[in-house]
């Protein structure tokens, strides 16, 4: 039987991060064929996420070091591999579809690929994203929504994360770019995705983002939150990145919105609470809520749906009468310490470890 290398590639990617499940229509194979050649797929399948020098990979696949090094470089330039440059030379490893191959296409995305991705998200991938939502990204509250007397943990403070991060790179949100290309964009800011550390350096090397200092990063974060975006760092105490998401375009939030009880699937330590007597019916909170969690009847807010609220605090920052506030949950969750711990938690959640 002839080797179906693109199916093998799909199955390999399905074991990483959020997965890459098969779709009934086979659109996931169309996406892979658009991005990979058969030679690319074969080299990818010979590797693991562990970073290796070209010589190690060349010895395994029986090709010259020079040929393999050139191929690895070319695939990295097309967003198909992860690379870290060190004094001893470049080292390469495979990457998941998300976060990874999908996001790395931000500089190459066109209408054809955007349409394929749109079909795949609706048919198969959005379900995979929602299934792993609690281990992939977490919701942290808008800083202004918190009572100054609350003792917020360092990993819950988005501004604090930016302030203590040495290398910050900001990039365009591929989710909103992809939705705009299929004429379904929301119009919210797009240059709002932060990458840190080695991932940030990868974005710089590939021309996918620009480096900013902490002050500019905080300004971008503030503007994103003002525009009604939900701040979501990776689910680690020292995250490798931080997204600012909307309920229209973000694969995870859009998928969660289709559920009856999205709050059950989200890693969040806060929730909104209402003092109904203070509500003046201004409706300012309604457009801010990305999860349709605000109950409205007659001419005022009558409650917050605990099954839908993910504790972002966007509604609180727009309430002129302080009828809304954020409260900490009784049993806070502590995220994994590092990205490696997060990946292990994701694998265990999916039954892969």
Short mmCIF file of C-alpha atoms in Angstrom, two decimals:
data_model
loop_
_atom_site.label_atom_id
_atom_site.label_comp_id
_atom_site.label_asym_id
_atom_site.label_seq_id
_atom_site.Cartn_x
_atom_site.Cartn_y
_atom_site.Cartn_z
CA UNK A 1 0.00 0.00 0.00
CA UNK A 2 1.32 3.44 -0.95
CA UNK A 3 2.31 5.68 1.91
CA UNK A 4 -0.26 8.40 2.70
CA UNK A 5 2.26 10.88 4.04
CA UNK A 6 -0.21 13.72 4.56
CA UNK A 7 -2.48 11.51 6.65
CA UNK A 8 0.57 10.50 8.69
CA UNK A 9 1.36 14.19 9.13
CA UNK A 10 -2.20 14.91 10.26
CA UNK A 11 -2.03 12.10 12.80
CA UNK A 12 1.35 13.33 14.07
CA UNK A 13 0.02 16.87 14.53
CA UNK A 14 -3.06 15.50 16.26
CA UNK A 15 -0.81 14.28 19.08
CA UNK A 16 0.58 17.76 19.77
CA UNK A 17 -0.89 20.60 21.85
CA UNK A 18 -4.56 21.15 20.91
CA UNK A 19 -4.42 18.41 18.30
CA UNK A 20 -5.25 18.49 14.60
CA UNK A 21 -8.27 16.19 14.18
CA UNK A 22 -9.45 14.75 10.90
CA UNK A 23 -12.50 16.35 9.31
CA UNK A 24 -15.16 14.42 7.40
CA UNK A 25 -14.56 16.58 4.30
CA UNK A 26 -10.79 16.10 4.36
CA UNK A 27 -10.20 19.85 4.43
CA UNK A 28 -7.36 19.37 6.93
CA UNK A 29 -5.42 17.46 4.24
CA UNK A 30 -6.01 20.32 1.80
CA UNK A 31 -4.49 22.69 4.35
CA UNK A 32 -1.46 20.46 4.84
CA UNK A 33 -0.93 20.12 1.09
CA UNK A 34 -1.13 23.88 0.76
CA UNK A 35 1.62 24.33 3.36
CA UNK A 36 3.85 21.23 3.00
CA UNK A 37 5.42 19.39 0.10
CA UNK A 38 5.82 15.62 0.43
CA UNK A 39 9.52 16.21 1.14
CA UNK A 40 8.63 18.70 3.87
CA UNK A 41 6.20 16.24 5.41
CA UNK A 42 8.77 13.43 5.40
CA UNK A 43 11.37 15.59 7.16
CA UNK A 44 8.82 16.84 9.70
CA UNK A 45 7.80 13.24 10.48
CA UNK A 46 11.42 12.32 11.14
CA UNK A 47 11.67 14.94 13.90
CA UNK A 48 10.20 15.63 17.34
CA UNK A 49 9.55 18.83 19.33
CA UNK A 50 12.97 18.31 20.92
CA UNK A 51 15.38 20.85 19.44
CA UNK A 52 18.17 19.24 17.40
CA UNK A 53 21.10 20.36 15.29
CA UNK A 54 20.95 19.68 11.53
CA UNK A 55 23.73 17.08 11.86
CA UNK A 56 21.61 14.97 14.25
CA UNK A 57 18.64 15.03 11.90
CA UNK A 58 20.79 14.40 8.82
CA UNK A 59 22.33 11.29 10.39
CA UNK A 60 18.86 9.92 11.12
CA UNK A 61 17.42 10.51 7.64
CA UNK A 62 20.54 9.53 5.68
CA UNK A 63 21.06 12.86 3.90
CA UNK A 64 23.97 15.30 3.85
CA UNK A 65 24.18 17.86 6.62
CA UNK A 66 24.29 20.70 4.09
CA UNK A 67 21.14 19.50 2.31
CA UNK A 68 19.20 18.96 5.53
CA UNK A 69 20.33 22.30 6.99
CA UNK A 70 19.08 24.12 3.88
CA UNK A 71 15.76 22.25 4.00
CA UNK A 72 15.28 22.99 7.71
CA UNK A 73 16.02 26.66 7.12
CA UNK A 74 13.54 26.82 4.24
CA UNK A 75 10.77 25.14 6.26
CA UNK A 76 11.39 27.49 9.15
CA UNK A 77 11.12 30.49 6.82
CA UNK A 78 7.69 29.16 5.79
CA UNK A 79 6.53 28.76 9.40
CA UNK A 80 6.62 24.96 9.46
CA UNK A 81 9.30 24.39 12.11
CA UNK A 82 10.49 26.08 15.30
CA UNK A 83 14.11 27.24 15.52
CA UNK A 84 16.33 28.54 18.28
CA UNK A 85 19.64 30.13 17.40
CA UNK A 86 22.51 29.65 19.82
CA UNK A 87 26.28 30.09 19.75
CA UNK A 88 26.70 26.50 18.62
CA UNK A 89 24.34 27.04 15.68
CA UNK A 90 20.65 26.70 14.98
CA UNK A 91 18.55 23.91 16.46
CA UNK A 92 15.19 22.83 15.06
CA UNK A 93 12.07 21.07 16.31
CA UNK A 94 8.54 20.35 15.20
CA UNK A 95 5.66 22.55 16.30
CA UNK A 96 1.92 21.98 16.81
CA UNK A 97 -0.70 23.33 14.47
CA UNK A 98 -1.70 25.81 17.23
CA UNK A 99 0.05 27.59 18.76
CA UNK A 100 2.51 27.10 15.94
CA UNK A 101 2.00 26.46 12.23
CA UNK A 102 -1.33 28.34 12.09
CA UNK A 103 -0.04 31.47 13.84
CA UNK A 104 3.25 31.39 11.92
CA UNK A 105 1.31 31.95 8.68
CA UNK A 106 0.30 35.47 9.78
CA UNK A 107 2.61 37.05 7.21
CA UNK A 108 1.56 34.68 4.40
CA UNK A 109 -2.17 34.32 4.95
CA UNK A 110 -4.27 34.86 1.82
CA UNK A 111 -7.95 34.47 0.95
CA UNK A 112 -7.63 30.87 -0.26
CA UNK A 113 -5.90 29.65 2.90
CA UNK A 114 -8.22 31.75 5.08
CA UNK A 115 -11.25 30.02 3.52
CA UNK A 116 -9.76 26.57 4.04
CA UNK A 117 -9.01 27.42 7.67
CA UNK A 118 -12.50 28.81 8.17
CA UNK A 119 -14.03 25.57 6.90
CA UNK A 120 -11.71 23.48 9.07
CA UNK A 121 -12.36 25.52 12.23
CA UNK A 122 -16.12 25.12 11.86
CA UNK A 123 -15.97 21.44 10.96
CA UNK A 124 -13.37 20.03 13.34
CA UNK A 125 -10.75 22.26 14.93
CA UNK A 126 -12.96 24.54 17.01
CA UNK A 127 -14.20 21.53 18.98
CA UNK A 128 -10.61 20.49 19.63
CA UNK A 129 -9.73 23.99 20.82
CA UNK A 130 -12.68 24.15 23.22
CA UNK A 131 -11.90 20.69 24.60
CA UNK A 132 -8.46 21.92 25.68
CA UNK A 133 -9.43 25.51 26.50
CA UNK A 134 -8.72 25.21 30.22
CA UNK A 135 -5.14 24.03 29.64
CA UNK A 136 -4.21 26.20 26.63
CA UNK A 137 -5.19 29.76 27.58
CA UNK A 138 -6.52 31.29 30.78
CA UNK A 139 -8.51 34.45 31.39
CA UNK A 140 -7.00 37.15 33.58
CA UNK A 141 -9.01 40.17 34.72
CA UNK A 142 -8.64 43.73 33.47
CA UNK A 143 -6.52 45.36 36.16
CA UNK A 144 -8.88 48.33 36.53
CA UNK A 145 -11.74 45.95 37.33
CA UNK A 146 -10.12 44.74 40.53
CA UNK A 147 -10.60 46.27 43.95
CA UNK A 148 -7.25 47.70 45.05
CA UNK A 149 -7.66 45.83 48.33
CA UNK A 150 -7.63 42.46 46.57
CA UNK A 151 -4.37 40.57 46.79
CA UNK A 152 -4.05 39.33 43.24
CA UNK A 153 -1.51 36.62 42.48
CA UNK A 154 1.39 37.63 40.24
CA UNK A 155 0.31 35.21 37.51
CA UNK A 156 -3.12 36.90 37.38
CA UNK A 157 -1.66 40.36 36.72
CA UNK A 158 -1.27 40.95 32.97
CA UNK A 159 0.57 44.24 33.44
CA UNK A 160 2.88 42.58 35.94
CA UNK A 161 3.63 39.80 33.46
CA UNK A 162 4.65 42.39 30.87
CA UNK A 163 6.70 44.40 33.35
CA UNK A 164 8.79 41.42 34.43
CA UNK A 165 9.36 40.05 30.90
CA UNK A 166 12.72 40.86 29.34
CA UNK A 167 11.84 40.28 25.67
CA UNK A 168 8.39 41.32 24.43
CA UNK A 169 7.37 41.00 20.78
CA UNK A 170 3.96 42.13 19.52
CA UNK A 171 2.37 40.56 16.45
CA UNK A 172 -0.83 40.73 14.48
CA UNK A 173 -3.69 38.49 15.63
CA UNK A 174 -4.04 35.84 12.95
CA UNK A 175 -7.56 34.96 14.09
CA UNK A 176 -8.90 38.43 13.33
CA UNK A 177 -6.82 38.63 10.14
CA UNK A 178 -8.19 35.30 8.94
CA UNK A 179 -11.80 36.31 9.69
CA UNK A 180 -11.31 39.64 7.91
CA UNK A 181 -10.12 37.82 4.77
CA UNK A 182 -13.40 35.87 4.65
CA UNK A 183 -15.40 39.09 5.21
CA UNK A 184 -16.33 38.25 8.80
CA UNK A 185 -13.95 40.51 10.70
CA UNK A 186 -15.02 42.30 13.87
CA UNK A 187 -12.99 45.48 13.38
CA UNK A 188 -11.19 45.24 16.73
CA UNK A 189 -7.42 45.93 16.96
CA UNK A 190 -5.17 43.26 15.46
CA UNK A 191 -1.62 44.08 16.61
CA UNK A 192 -2.28 42.80 20.13
CA UNK A 193 -0.63 39.35 20.42
CA UNK A 194 2.46 39.22 22.66
CA UNK A 195 5.25 36.65 22.43
CA UNK A 196 7.97 36.27 25.01
CA UNK A 197 11.43 34.69 25.23
CA UNK A 198 12.48 32.21 22.54
CA UNK A 199 9.06 32.38 20.89
CA UNK A 200 9.39 36.15 20.71
CA UNK A 201 12.82 35.76 19.13
CA UNK A 202 11.38 33.36 16.55
CA UNK A 203 8.77 35.98 15.60
CA UNK A 204 11.53 38.59 15.25
CA UNK A 205 13.72 36.30 13.16
CA UNK A 206 10.84 35.57 10.79
CA UNK A 207 9.64 39.16 10.56
CA UNK A 208 6.29 38.24 12.13
CA UNK A 209 6.34 40.89 14.84
CA UNK A 210 8.27 43.79 16.35
CA UNK A 211 9.99 44.18 19.67
CA UNK A 212 8.48 46.64 22.15
CA UNK A 213 9.46 47.78 25.61
CA UNK A 214 7.26 47.26 28.66
CA UNK A 215 5.73 50.74 28.48
CA UNK A 216 4.57 50.29 24.88
CA UNK A 217 3.35 46.77 25.65
CA UNK A 218 1.24 48.07 28.55
CA UNK A 219 -0.16 50.79 26.27
CA UNK A 220 -1.12 48.19 23.65
CA UNK A 221 -2.66 45.99 26.34
CA UNK A 222 -4.67 48.91 27.72
CA UNK A 223 -5.94 49.85 24.25
CA UNK A 224 -6.89 46.22 23.58
CA UNK A 225 -8.89 46.05 26.78
CA UNK A 226 -10.49 49.43 26.05
CA UNK A 227 -11.61 47.96 22.71
CA UNK A 228 -13.28 45.07 24.54
CA UNK A 229 -10.71 42.30 24.08
CA UNK A 230 -10.27 39.54 26.66
CA UNK A 231 -6.69 39.15 27.90
CA UNK A 232 -5.58 35.50 27.83
CA UNK A 233 -2.00 34.49 28.62
CA UNK A 234 -0.88 30.92 28.09
CA UNK A 235 -1.81 28.66 30.99
CA UNK A 236 1.53 28.85 32.79
CA UNK A 237 2.74 31.08 35.59
CA UNK A 238 5.55 32.22 33.29
CA UNK A 239 3.70 32.23 29.96
CA UNK A 240 5.37 32.17 26.56
CA UNK A 241 2.79 34.57 25.20
CA UNK A 242 -0.39 36.54 25.82
CA UNK A 243 -3.39 36.94 23.51
CA UNK A 244 -6.12 39.56 23.51
CA UNK A 245 -9.20 37.84 22.15
CA UNK A 246 -12.73 38.58 20.99
CA UNK A 247 -15.78 36.35 21.02
CA UNK A 248 -16.30 36.78 17.28
CA UNK A 249 -12.96 35.71 15.81
CA UNK A 250 -10.92 33.87 18.46
CA UNK A 251 -11.25 30.14 17.86
CA UNK A 252 -11.45 29.32 21.56
CA UNK A 253 -13.85 32.08 22.63
CA UNK A 254 -16.06 31.62 19.56
CA UNK A 255 -16.21 27.89 20.27
CA UNK A 256 -16.95 28.47 23.93
CA UNK A 257 -19.77 30.83 23.01
CA UNK A 258 -21.59 27.95 21.35
CA UNK A 259 -21.68 26.04 24.64
CA UNK A 260 -24.42 26.32 27.27
CA UNK A 261 -21.90 26.52 30.12
CA UNK A 262 -18.61 27.94 28.80
CA UNK A 263 -17.42 28.97 32.27
CA UNK A 264 -16.90 25.29 33.10
CA UNK A 265 -14.29 25.04 30.34
CA UNK A 266 -12.27 28.18 31.17
CA UNK A 267 -9.32 28.59 33.53
CA UNK A 268 -10.41 31.70 35.44
CA UNK A 269 -10.24 32.72 39.09
CA UNK A 270 -12.77 35.58 39.01
CA UNK A 271 -16.39 36.22 38.13
CA UNK A 272 -18.58 39.29 37.80
CA UNK A 273 -21.21 40.10 40.44
CA UNK A 274 -24.13 42.54 40.29
CA UNK A 275 -25.71 44.96 42.73
CA UNK A 276 -29.03 45.25 40.91
CA UNK A 277 -30.13 48.30 42.91
CA UNK A 278 -27.26 50.34 41.44
CA UNK A 279 -27.94 49.51 37.77
CA UNK A 280 -29.23 52.54 35.83
CA UNK A 281 -29.93 50.64 32.61
CA UNK A 282 -27.27 52.39 30.53
CA UNK A 283 -26.48 49.17 28.57
CA UNK A 284 -22.75 49.99 28.50
CA UNK A 285 -21.89 46.50 29.75
CA UNK A 286 -23.83 44.57 27.11
CA UNK A 287 -21.45 45.15 24.19
CA UNK A 288 -18.42 44.60 26.43
CA UNK A 289 -19.35 41.05 27.39
CA UNK A 290 -17.79 38.57 24.94
CA UNK A 291 -19.65 35.58 26.41
CA UNK A 292 -23.29 36.82 26.50
CA UNK A 293 -23.25 36.39 30.29
CA UNK A 294 -25.23 39.51 31.23
CA UNK A 295 -28.91 38.96 31.88
CA UNK A 296 -31.09 41.85 30.73
CA UNK A 297 -34.80 42.31 31.31
CA UNK A 298 -36.95 45.36 30.83
CA UNK A 299 -34.61 48.30 31.19
CA UNK A 300 -31.77 46.98 33.34
CA UNK A 301 -29.34 44.21 34.13
CA UNK A 302 -30.95 41.56 36.31
CA UNK A 303 -28.04 39.23 36.87
CA UNK A 304 -24.84 37.58 35.68
CA UNK A 305 -25.06 34.06 34.30
CA UNK A 306 -22.44 32.11 36.30
CA UNK A 307 -22.37 29.41 33.64
CA UNK A 308 -21.20 31.93 31.03
CA UNK A 309 -19.10 34.53 32.86
CA UNK A 310 -15.34 33.96 32.48
CA UNK A 311 -14.24 36.76 34.83
CA UNK A 312 -12.48 39.08 32.39
CA UNK A 313 -13.84 42.24 34.03
CA UNK A 314 -14.58 44.11 30.79
CA UNK A 315 -18.12 44.84 31.91
CA UNK A 316 -16.93 46.21 35.25
CA UNK A 317 -14.69 48.83 33.64
CA UNK A 318 -17.62 50.32 31.72
CA UNK A 319 -20.20 50.41 34.54
CA UNK A 320 -20.69 54.08 35.54
CA UNK A 321 -22.58 53.29 38.75
CA UNK A 322 -20.34 50.48 40.09
CA UNK A 323 -23.26 48.08 39.89
CA UNK A 324 -20.82 45.45 38.60
CA UNK A 325 -17.71 44.22 40.34
CA UNK A 326 -15.27 41.32 40.08
CA UNK A 327 -15.10 38.79 42.89
CA UNK A 328 -12.53 36.10 43.44
CA UNK A 329 -13.70 32.50 43.28
CA UNK A 330 -13.69 30.54 46.51
CA UNK A 331 -11.21 27.92 45.30
CA UNK A 332 -8.63 29.59 43.03
CA UNK A 333 -6.69 27.48 40.55
CA UNK A 334 -2.92 27.78 40.25
CA UNK A 335 -1.52 27.44 36.71
CA UNK A 336 1.46 25.21 35.93
CA UNK A 337 4.83 26.81 36.66
CA UNK A 338 6.37 26.64 33.17
CA UNK A 339 5.45 26.10 29.52
CA UNK A 340 6.88 22.58 29.75
CA UNK A 341 4.57 21.87 32.70
CA UNK A 342 1.68 23.34 30.72
CA UNK A 343 2.39 21.07 27.73
CA UNK A 344 2.49 18.05 30.05
CA UNK A 345 -0.84 19.11 31.59
CA UNK A 346 -2.34 19.42 28.11
CA UNK A 347 -1.09 15.98 27.14
CA UNK A 348 -2.55 14.46 30.30
CA UNK A 349 -5.84 16.28 29.70
CA UNK A 350 -6.04 14.70 26.24
CA UNK A 351 -5.01 11.28 27.51
CA UNK A 352 -1.66 11.36 25.73
CA UNK A 353 0.59 11.15 28.82
#
